Amino acid sequence: MPCKKLGNTSTEIIQNCAKLLCQNYLEKYNGNVEYANEAVLRHIRISTNLTEGNFSEIPEENNWHKRFFPENVCEKYINKTAD
């Protein structure tokens, strides 16, 4: 199974996925964390149709999007400070 290389649990897999996305966009935007955050969140919203859902009404403990993809998603997964 190709996802196994990202982790053994669903939490590990989604966290490692977010980290890989951040690394990719940090490279693309020459280390600019703000641009990387925006790109990751934009693509996650597009790929999961989040614009059609209302995640603000979901209790925090059940909100997977907020848990794994907060506004500072790249700071969360990569120890990097803004330039």
PDB file of N, CA and C in Angstrom:
ATOM      1  N   MET A   1       0.846  -1.183   0.000  1.00  0.00           N
ATOM      2  CA  MET A   1       0.000   0.000   0.000  1.00  0.00           C
ATOM      3  C   MET A   1       0.894   1.249   0.000  1.00  0.00           C
ATOM      4  N   PRO A   2       0.756   2.143  -0.946  1.00  0.00           N
ATOM      5  CA  PRO A   2       1.668   3.284  -1.063  1.00  0.00           C
ATOM      6  C   PRO A   2       1.628   4.247   0.107  1.00  0.00           C
ATOM      7  N   CYS A   3       0.532   4.352   0.820  1.00  0.00           N
ATOM      8  CA  CYS A   3       0.437   5.299   1.932  1.00  0.00           C
ATOM      9  C   CYS A   3       1.206   4.831   3.155  1.00  0.00           C
ATOM     10  N   LYS A   4       1.541   3.561   3.251  1.00  0.00           N
ATOM     11  CA  LYS A   4       2.235   3.036   4.421  1.00  0.00           C
ATOM     12  C   LYS A   4       3.570   3.731   4.646  1.00  0.00           C
ATOM     13  N   LYS A   5       4.192   4.228   3.580  1.00  0.00           N
ATOM     14  CA  LYS A   5       5.471   4.910   3.775  1.00  0.00           C
ATOM     15  C   LYS A   5       5.294   6.249   4.488  1.00  0.00           C
ATOM     16  N   LEU A   6       4.071   6.740   4.579  1.00  0.00           N
ATOM     17  CA  LEU A   6       3.792   7.992   5.293  1.00  0.00           C
ATOM     18  C   LEU A   6       3.462   7.767   6.757  1.00  0.00           C
ATOM     19  N   GLY A   7       3.204   6.524   7.148  1.00  0.00           N
ATOM     20  CA  GLY A   7       2.900   6.243   8.545  1.00  0.00           C
ATOM     21  C   GLY A   7       2.015   5.030   8.701  1.00  0.00           C
ATOM     22  N   ASN A   8       1.805   4.650   9.940  1.00  0.00           N
ATOM     23  CA  ASN A   8       1.006   3.465  10.234  1.00  0.00           C
ATOM     24  C   ASN A   8      -0.422   3.779  10.652  1.00  0.00           C
ATOM     25  N   THR A   9      -0.672   5.013  11.074  1.00  0.00           N
ATOM     26  CA  THR A   9      -2.017   5.389  11.500  1.00  0.00           C
ATOM     27  C   THR A   9      -2.514   6.524  10.609  1.00  0.00           C
ATOM     28  N   SER A  10      -3.805   6.741  10.607  1.00  0.00           N
ATOM     29  CA  SER A  10      -4.359   7.827   9.789  1.00  0.00           C
ATOM     30  C   SER A  10      -3.807   9.176  10.238  1.00  0.00           C
ATOM     31  N   THR A  11      -3.568   9.345  11.535  1.00  0.00           N
ATOM     32  CA  THR A  11      -3.013  10.603  12.037  1.00  0.00           C
ATOM     33  C   THR A  11      -1.600  10.811  11.494  1.00  0.00           C
ATOM     34  N   GLU A  12      -0.752   9.792  11.565  1.00  0.00           N
ATOM     35  CA  GLU A  12       0.610   9.902  11.035  1.00  0.00           C
ATOM     36  C   GLU A  12       0.593  10.204   9.546  1.00  0.00           C
ATOM     37  N   ILE A  13      -0.278   9.538   8.818  1.00  0.00           N
ATOM     38  CA  ILE A  13      -0.333   9.711   7.368  1.00  0.00           C
ATOM     39  C   ILE A  13      -0.707  11.147   7.001  1.00  0.00           C
ATOM     40  N   ILE A  14      -1.745  11.695   7.622  1.00  0.00           N
ATOM     41  CA  ILE A  14      -2.176  13.047   7.263  1.00  0.00           C
ATOM     42  C   ILE A  14      -1.158  14.085   7.724  1.00  0.00           C
ATOM     43  N   GLN A  15      -0.522  13.865   8.878  1.00  0.00           N
ATOM     44  CA  GLN A  15       0.515  14.790   9.335  1.00  0.00           C
ATOM     45  C   GLN A  15       1.710  14.778   8.387  1.00  0.00           C
ATOM     46  N   ASN A  16       2.142  13.604   7.972  1.00  0.00           N
ATOM     47  CA  ASN A  16       3.272  13.513   7.057  1.00  0.00           C
ATOM     48  C   ASN A  16       2.918  14.050   5.673  1.00  0.00           C
ATOM     49  N   CYS A  17       1.671  13.886   5.271  1.00  0.00           N
ATOM     50  CA  CYS A  17       1.209  14.466   4.015  1.00  0.00           C
ATOM     51  C   CYS A  17       1.300  15.989   4.082  1.00  0.00           C
ATOM     52  N   ALA A  18       0.820  16.569   5.175  1.00  0.00           N
ATOM     53  CA  ALA A  18       0.882  18.026   5.347  1.00  0.00           C
ATOM     54  C   ALA A  18       2.331  18.503   5.345  1.00  0.00           C
ATOM     55  N   LYS A  19       3.204  17.761   6.012  1.00  0.00           N
ATOM     56  CA  LYS A  19       4.617  18.130   6.050  1.00  0.00           C
ATOM     57  C   LYS A  19       5.227  18.099   4.649  1.00  0.00           C
ATOM     58  N   LEU A  20       4.921  17.073   3.870  1.00  0.00           N
ATOM     59  CA  LEU A  20       5.442  16.984   2.502  1.00  0.00           C
ATOM     60  C   LEU A  20       4.923  18.118   1.627  1.00  0.00           C
ATOM     61  N   LEU A  21       3.637  18.451   1.783  1.00  0.00           N
ATOM     62  CA  LEU A  21       3.085  19.571   1.025  1.00  0.00           C
ATOM     63  C   LEU A  21       3.808  20.864   1.391  1.00  0.00           C
ATOM     64  N   CYS A  22       4.039  21.076   2.670  1.00  0.00           N
ATOM     65  CA  CYS A  22       4.739  22.285   3.111  1.00  0.00           C
ATOM     66  C   CYS A  22       6.158  22.326   2.564  1.00  0.00           C
ATOM     67  N   GLN A  23       6.860  21.213   2.631  1.00  0.00           N
ATOM     68  CA  GLN A  23       8.223  21.176   2.104  1.00  0.00           C
ATOM     69  C   GLN A  23       8.237  21.526   0.619  1.00  0.00           C
ATOM     70  N   ASN A  24       7.290  20.981  -0.123  1.00  0.00           N
ATOM     71  CA  ASN A  24       7.199  21.247  -1.546  1.00  0.00           C
ATOM     72  C   ASN A  24       6.988  22.734  -1.822  1.00  0.00           C
ATOM     73  N   TYR A  25       6.050  23.342  -1.111  1.00  0.00           N
ATOM     74  CA  TYR A  25       5.763  24.753  -1.353  1.00  0.00           C
ATOM     75  C   TYR A  25       6.830  25.682  -0.777  1.00  0.00           C
ATOM     76  N   LEU A  26       7.500  25.272   0.298  1.00  0.00           N
ATOM     77  CA  LEU A  26       8.607  26.077   0.801  1.00  0.00           C
ATOM     78  C   LEU A  26       9.728  26.137  -0.239  1.00  0.00           C
ATOM     79  N   GLU A  27       9.968  25.010  -0.905  1.00  0.00           N
ATOM     80  CA  GLU A  27      10.969  25.012  -1.980  1.00  0.00           C
ATOM     81  C   GLU A  27      10.513  25.897  -3.133  1.00  0.00           C
ATOM     82  N   LYS A  28       9.256  25.751  -3.520  1.00  0.00           N
ATOM     83  CA  LYS A  28       8.725  26.525  -4.649  1.00  0.00           C
ATOM     84  C   LYS A  28       8.794  28.024  -4.375  1.00  0.00           C
ATOM     85  N   TYR A  29       8.514  28.423  -3.133  1.00  0.00           N
ATOM     86  CA  TYR A  29       8.471  29.842  -2.785  1.00  0.00           C
ATOM     87  C   TYR A  29       9.715  30.294  -2.025  1.00  0.00           C
ATOM     88  N   ASN A  30      10.838  29.626  -2.262  1.00  0.00           N
ATOM     89  CA  ASN A  30      12.135  30.020  -1.704  1.00  0.00           C
ATOM     90  C   ASN A  30      12.108  30.259  -0.197  1.00  0.00           C
ATOM     91  N   GLY A  31      11.435  29.379   0.532  1.00  0.00           N
ATOM     92  CA  GLY A  31      11.417  29.458   1.989  1.00  0.00           C
ATOM     93  C   GLY A  31      10.405  30.417   2.581  1.00  0.00           C
ATOM     94  N   ASN A  32       9.552  31.023   1.759  1.00  0.00           N
ATOM     95  CA  ASN A  32       8.550  31.959   2.268  1.00  0.00           C
ATOM     96  C   ASN A  32       7.400  31.159   2.886  1.00  0.00           C
ATOM     97  N   VAL A  33       7.371  31.134   4.225  1.00  0.00           N
ATOM     98  CA  VAL A  33       6.396  30.321   4.951  1.00  0.00           C
ATOM     99  C   VAL A  33       4.965  30.810   4.711  1.00  0.00           C
ATOM    100  N   GLU A  34       4.778  32.110   4.633  1.00  0.00           N
ATOM    101  CA  GLU A  34       3.431  32.655   4.419  1.00  0.00           C
ATOM    102  C   GLU A  34       2.856  32.164   3.089  1.00  0.00           C
ATOM    103  N   TYR A  35       3.646  32.227   2.015  1.00  0.00           N
ATOM    104  CA  TYR A  35       3.176  31.743   0.712  1.00  0.00           C
ATOM    105  C   TYR A  35       2.935  30.236   0.739  1.00  0.00           C
ATOM    106  N   ALA A  36       3.802  29.502   1.433  1.00  0.00           N
ATOM    107  CA  ALA A  36       3.632  28.050   1.539  1.00  0.00           C
ATOM    108  C   ALA A  36       2.339  27.719   2.266  1.00  0.00           C
ATOM    109  N   ASN A  37       2.065  28.410   3.393  1.00  0.00           N
ATOM    110  CA  ASN A  37       0.806  28.195   4.119  1.00  0.00           C
ATOM    111  C   ASN A  37      -0.392  28.406   3.206  1.00  0.00           C
ATOM    112  N   GLU A  38      -0.399  29.524   2.498  1.00  0.00           N
ATOM    113  CA  GLU A  38      -1.525  29.852   1.613  1.00  0.00           C
ATOM    114  C   GLU A  38      -1.703  28.801   0.524  1.00  0.00           C
ATOM    115  N   ALA A  39      -0.608  28.351  -0.068  1.00  0.00           N
ATOM    116  CA  ALA A  39      -0.691  27.368  -1.152  1.00  0.00           C
ATOM    117  C   ALA A  39      -1.240  26.033  -0.651  1.00  0.00           C
ATOM    118  N   VAL A  40      -0.729  25.565   0.482  1.00  0.00           N
ATOM    119  CA  VAL A  40      -1.206  24.292   1.026  1.00  0.00           C
ATOM    120  C   VAL A  40      -2.691  24.382   1.339  1.00  0.00           C
ATOM    121  N   LEU A  41      -3.099  25.438   2.034  1.00  0.00           N
ATOM    122  CA  LEU A  41      -4.513  25.564   2.400  1.00  0.00           C
ATOM    123  C   LEU A  41      -5.408  25.718   1.183  1.00  0.00           C
ATOM    124  N   ARG A  42      -4.948  26.444   0.181  1.00  0.00           N
ATOM    125  CA  ARG A  42      -5.721  26.612  -1.048  1.00  0.00           C
ATOM    126  C   ARG A  42      -5.933  25.264  -1.727  1.00  0.00           C
ATOM    127  N   HIS A  43      -4.896  24.462  -1.816  1.00  0.00           N
ATOM    128  CA  HIS A  43      -5.014  23.173  -2.498  1.00  0.00           C
ATOM    129  C   HIS A  43      -5.793  22.153  -1.689  1.00  0.00           C
ATOM    130  N   ILE A  44      -5.700  22.201  -0.377  1.00  0.00           N
ATOM    131  CA  ILE A  44      -6.503  21.300   0.455  1.00  0.00           C
ATOM    132  C   ILE A  44      -7.978  21.661   0.314  1.00  0.00           C
ATOM    133  N   ARG A  45      -8.312  22.944   0.300  1.00  0.00           N
ATOM    134  CA  ARG A  45      -9.717  23.356   0.138  1.00  0.00           C
ATOM    135  C   ARG A  45     -10.258  22.921  -1.216  1.00  0.00           C
ATOM    136  N   ILE A  46      -9.459  23.094  -2.262  1.00  0.00           N
ATOM    137  CA  ILE A  46      -9.893  22.721  -3.613  1.00  0.00           C
ATOM    138  C   ILE A  46     -10.074  21.214  -3.707  1.00  0.00           C
ATOM    139  N   SER A  47      -9.099  20.462  -3.192  1.00  0.00           N
ATOM    140  CA  SER A  47      -9.123  19.017  -3.369  1.00  0.00           C
ATOM    141  C   SER A  47     -10.198  18.323  -2.544  1.00  0.00           C
ATOM    142  N   THR A  48     -10.679  18.958  -1.482  1.00  0.00           N
ATOM    143  CA  THR A  48     -11.682  18.309  -0.639  1.00  0.00           C
ATOM    144  C   THR A  48     -13.024  19.038  -0.649  1.00  0.00           C
ATOM    145  N   ASN A  49     -13.178  20.012  -1.523  1.00  0.00           N
ATOM    146  CA  ASN A  49     -14.416  20.781  -1.620  1.00  0.00           C
ATOM    147  C   ASN A  49     -14.813  21.421  -0.293  1.00  0.00           C
ATOM    148  N   LEU A  50     -13.844  21.916   0.439  1.00  0.00           N
ATOM    149  CA  LEU A  50     -14.139  22.508   1.738  1.00  0.00           C
ATOM    150  C   LEU A  50     -14.914  23.802   1.619  1.00  0.00           C
ATOM    151  N   THR A  51     -14.873  24.422   0.449  1.00  0.00           N
ATOM    152  CA  THR A  51     -15.616  25.661   0.289  1.00  0.00           C
ATOM    153  C   THR A  51     -17.112  25.404   0.377  1.00  0.00           C
ATOM    154  N   GLU A  52     -17.524  24.154   0.163  1.00  0.00           N
ATOM    155  CA  GLU A  52     -18.942  23.810   0.228  1.00  0.00           C
ATOM    156  C   GLU A  52     -19.370  23.446   1.651  1.00  0.00           C
ATOM    157  N   GLY A  53     -18.392  23.153   2.531  1.00  0.00           N
ATOM    158  CA  GLY A  53     -18.717  22.768   3.904  1.00  0.00           C
ATOM    159  C   GLY A  53     -18.575  23.950   4.834  1.00  0.00           C
ATOM    160  N   ASN A  54     -19.206  23.839   5.985  1.00  0.00           N
ATOM    161  CA  ASN A  54     -19.087  24.895   6.978  1.00  0.00           C
ATOM    162  C   ASN A  54     -18.389  24.318   8.203  1.00  0.00           C
ATOM    163  N   PHE A  55     -17.050  24.358   8.197  1.00  0.00           N
ATOM    164  CA  PHE A  55     -16.277  23.774   9.267  1.00  0.00           C
ATOM    165  C   PHE A  55     -16.321  24.584  10.553  1.00  0.00           C
ATOM    166  N   SER A  56     -16.764  25.829  10.485  1.00  0.00           N
ATOM    167  CA  SER A  56     -16.812  26.657  11.692  1.00  0.00           C
ATOM    168  C   SER A  56     -17.862  26.155  12.674  1.00  0.00           C
ATOM    169  N   GLU A  57     -18.836  25.397  12.206  1.00  0.00           N
ATOM    170  CA  GLU A  57     -19.884  24.893  13.091  1.00  0.00           C
ATOM    171  C   GLU A  57     -19.545  23.549  13.720  1.00  0.00           C
ATOM    172  N   ILE A  58     -18.425  22.948  13.316  1.00  0.00           N
ATOM    173  CA  ILE A  58     -18.028  21.650  13.852  1.00  0.00           C
ATOM    174  C   ILE A  58     -17.247  21.879  15.144  1.00  0.00           C
ATOM    175  N   PRO A  59     -17.569  21.131  16.196  1.00  0.00           N
ATOM    176  CA  PRO A  59     -16.810  21.284  17.442  1.00  0.00           C
ATOM    177  C   PRO A  59     -15.316  21.061  17.200  1.00  0.00           C
ATOM    178  N   GLU A  60     -14.499  21.838  17.873  1.00  0.00           N
ATOM    179  CA  GLU A  60     -13.040  21.810  17.652  1.00  0.00           C
ATOM    180  C   GLU A  60     -12.453  20.401  17.692  1.00  0.00           C
ATOM    181  N   GLU A  61     -12.884  19.583  18.649  1.00  0.00           N
ATOM    182  CA  GLU A  61     -12.310  18.239  18.781  1.00  0.00           C
ATOM    183  C   GLU A  61     -12.652  17.321  17.606  1.00  0.00           C
ATOM    184  N   ASN A  62     -13.671  17.671  16.825  1.00  0.00           N
ATOM    185  CA  ASN A  62     -14.057  16.865  15.666  1.00  0.00           C
ATOM    186  C   ASN A  62     -13.658  17.490  14.330  1.00  0.00           C
ATOM    187  N   ASN A  63     -13.030  18.629  14.367  1.00  0.00           N
ATOM    188  CA  ASN A  63     -12.711  19.361  13.139  1.00  0.00           C
ATOM    189  C   ASN A  63     -11.340  18.939  12.616  1.00  0.00           C
ATOM    190  N   TRP A  64     -11.312  17.909  11.747  1.00  0.00           N
ATOM    191  CA  TRP A  64     -10.044  17.389  11.233  1.00  0.00           C
ATOM    192  C   TRP A  64      -9.287  18.450  10.438  1.00  0.00           C
ATOM    193  N   HIS A  65     -10.008  19.295   9.717  1.00  0.00           N
ATOM    194  CA  HIS A  65      -9.333  20.299   8.901  1.00  0.00           C
ATOM    195  C   HIS A  65      -8.562  21.277   9.777  1.00  0.00           C
ATOM    196  N   LYS A  66      -9.191  21.777  10.818  1.00  0.00           N
ATOM    197  CA  LYS A  66      -8.530  22.730  11.718  1.00  0.00           C
ATOM    198  C   LYS A  66      -7.386  22.058  12.472  1.00  0.00           C
ATOM    199  N   ARG A  67      -7.572  20.798  12.812  1.00  0.00           N
ATOM    200  CA  ARG A  67      -6.547  20.063  13.561  1.00  0.00           C
ATOM    201  C   ARG A  67      -5.285  19.848  12.733  1.00  0.00           C
ATOM    202  N   PHE A  68      -5.437  19.416  11.495  1.00  0.00           N
ATOM    203  CA  PHE A  68      -4.283  19.063  10.682  1.00  0.00           C
ATOM    204  C   PHE A  68      -3.819  20.173   9.744  1.00  0.00           C
ATOM    205  N   PHE A  69      -4.717  21.102   9.406  1.00  0.00           N
ATOM    206  CA  PHE A  69      -4.382  22.163   8.460  1.00  0.00           C
ATOM    207  C   PHE A  69      -4.782  23.538   8.999  1.00  0.00           C
ATOM    208  N   PRO A  70      -4.184  23.962  10.118  1.00  0.00           N
ATOM    209  CA  PRO A  70      -4.484  25.300  10.634  1.00  0.00           C
ATOM    210  C   PRO A  70      -3.877  26.357   9.720  1.00  0.00           C
ATOM    211  N   GLU A  71      -4.173  27.613   9.970  1.00  0.00           N
ATOM    212  CA  GLU A  71      -3.661  28.692   9.122  1.00  0.00           C
ATOM    213  C   GLU A  71      -2.140  28.696   9.059  1.00  0.00           C
ATOM    214  N   ASN A  72      -1.488  28.284  10.116  1.00  0.00           N
ATOM    215  CA  ASN A  72      -0.029  28.239  10.128  1.00  0.00           C
ATOM    216  C   ASN A  72       0.473  26.815   9.890  1.00  0.00           C
ATOM    217  N   VAL A  73      -0.143  26.123   8.953  1.00  0.00           N
ATOM    218  CA  VAL A  73       0.119  24.710   8.705  1.00  0.00           C
ATOM    219  C   VAL A  73       1.603  24.397   8.542  1.00  0.00           C
ATOM    220  N   CYS A  74       2.335  25.205   7.834  1.00  0.00           N
ATOM    221  CA  CYS A  74       3.744  24.891   7.600  1.00  0.00           C
ATOM    222  C   CYS A  74       4.602  25.128   8.830  1.00  0.00           C
ATOM    223  N   GLU A  75       4.277  26.124   9.638  1.00  0.00           N
ATOM    224  CA  GLU A  75       5.001  26.320  10.883  1.00  0.00           C
ATOM    225  C   GLU A  75       4.758  25.134  11.826  1.00  0.00           C
ATOM    226  N   LYS A  76       3.568  24.569  11.750  1.00  0.00           N
ATOM    227  CA  LYS A  76       3.218  23.446  12.606  1.00  0.00           C
ATOM    228  C   LYS A  76       4.059  22.220  12.271  1.00  0.00           C
ATOM    229  N   TYR A  77       4.270  21.963  11.013  1.00  0.00           N
ATOM    230  CA  TYR A  77       4.929  20.722  10.604  1.00  0.00           C
ATOM    231  C   TYR A  77       6.408  20.859  10.280  1.00  0.00           C
ATOM    232  N   ILE A  78       6.874  22.063  10.082  1.00  0.00           N
ATOM    233  CA  ILE A  78       8.277  22.248   9.723  1.00  0.00           C
ATOM    234  C   ILE A  78       8.861  23.306  10.649  1.00  0.00           C
ATOM    235  N   ASN A  79       9.948  22.977  11.285  1.00  0.00           N
ATOM    236  CA  ASN A  79      10.616  23.916  12.180  1.00  0.00           C
ATOM    237  C   ASN A  79      11.380  24.927  11.347  1.00  0.00           C
ATOM    238  N   LYS A  80      10.654  25.939  10.912  1.00  0.00           N
ATOM    239  CA  LYS A  80      11.254  26.959  10.055  1.00  0.00           C
ATOM    240  C   LYS A  80      10.639  28.294  10.438  1.00  0.00           C
ATOM    241  N   THR A  81      11.450  29.301  10.557  1.00  0.00           N
ATOM    242  CA  THR A  81      10.931  30.635  10.860  1.00  0.00           C
ATOM    243  C   THR A  81      10.826  31.424   9.582  1.00  0.00           C
ATOM    244  N   ALA A  82       9.935  32.381   9.579  1.00  0.00           N
ATOM    245  CA  ALA A  82       9.762  33.230   8.393  1.00  0.00           C
ATOM    246  C   ALA A  82      11.021  34.060   8.175  1.00  0.00           C
ATOM    247  N   ASP A  83      11.323  34.296   6.919  1.00  0.00           N
ATOM    248  CA  ASP A  83      12.507  35.094   6.569  1.00  0.00           C
ATOM    249  C   ASP A  83      12.305  36.544   6.918  1.00  0.00           C
TER     250      ASP A  83
END
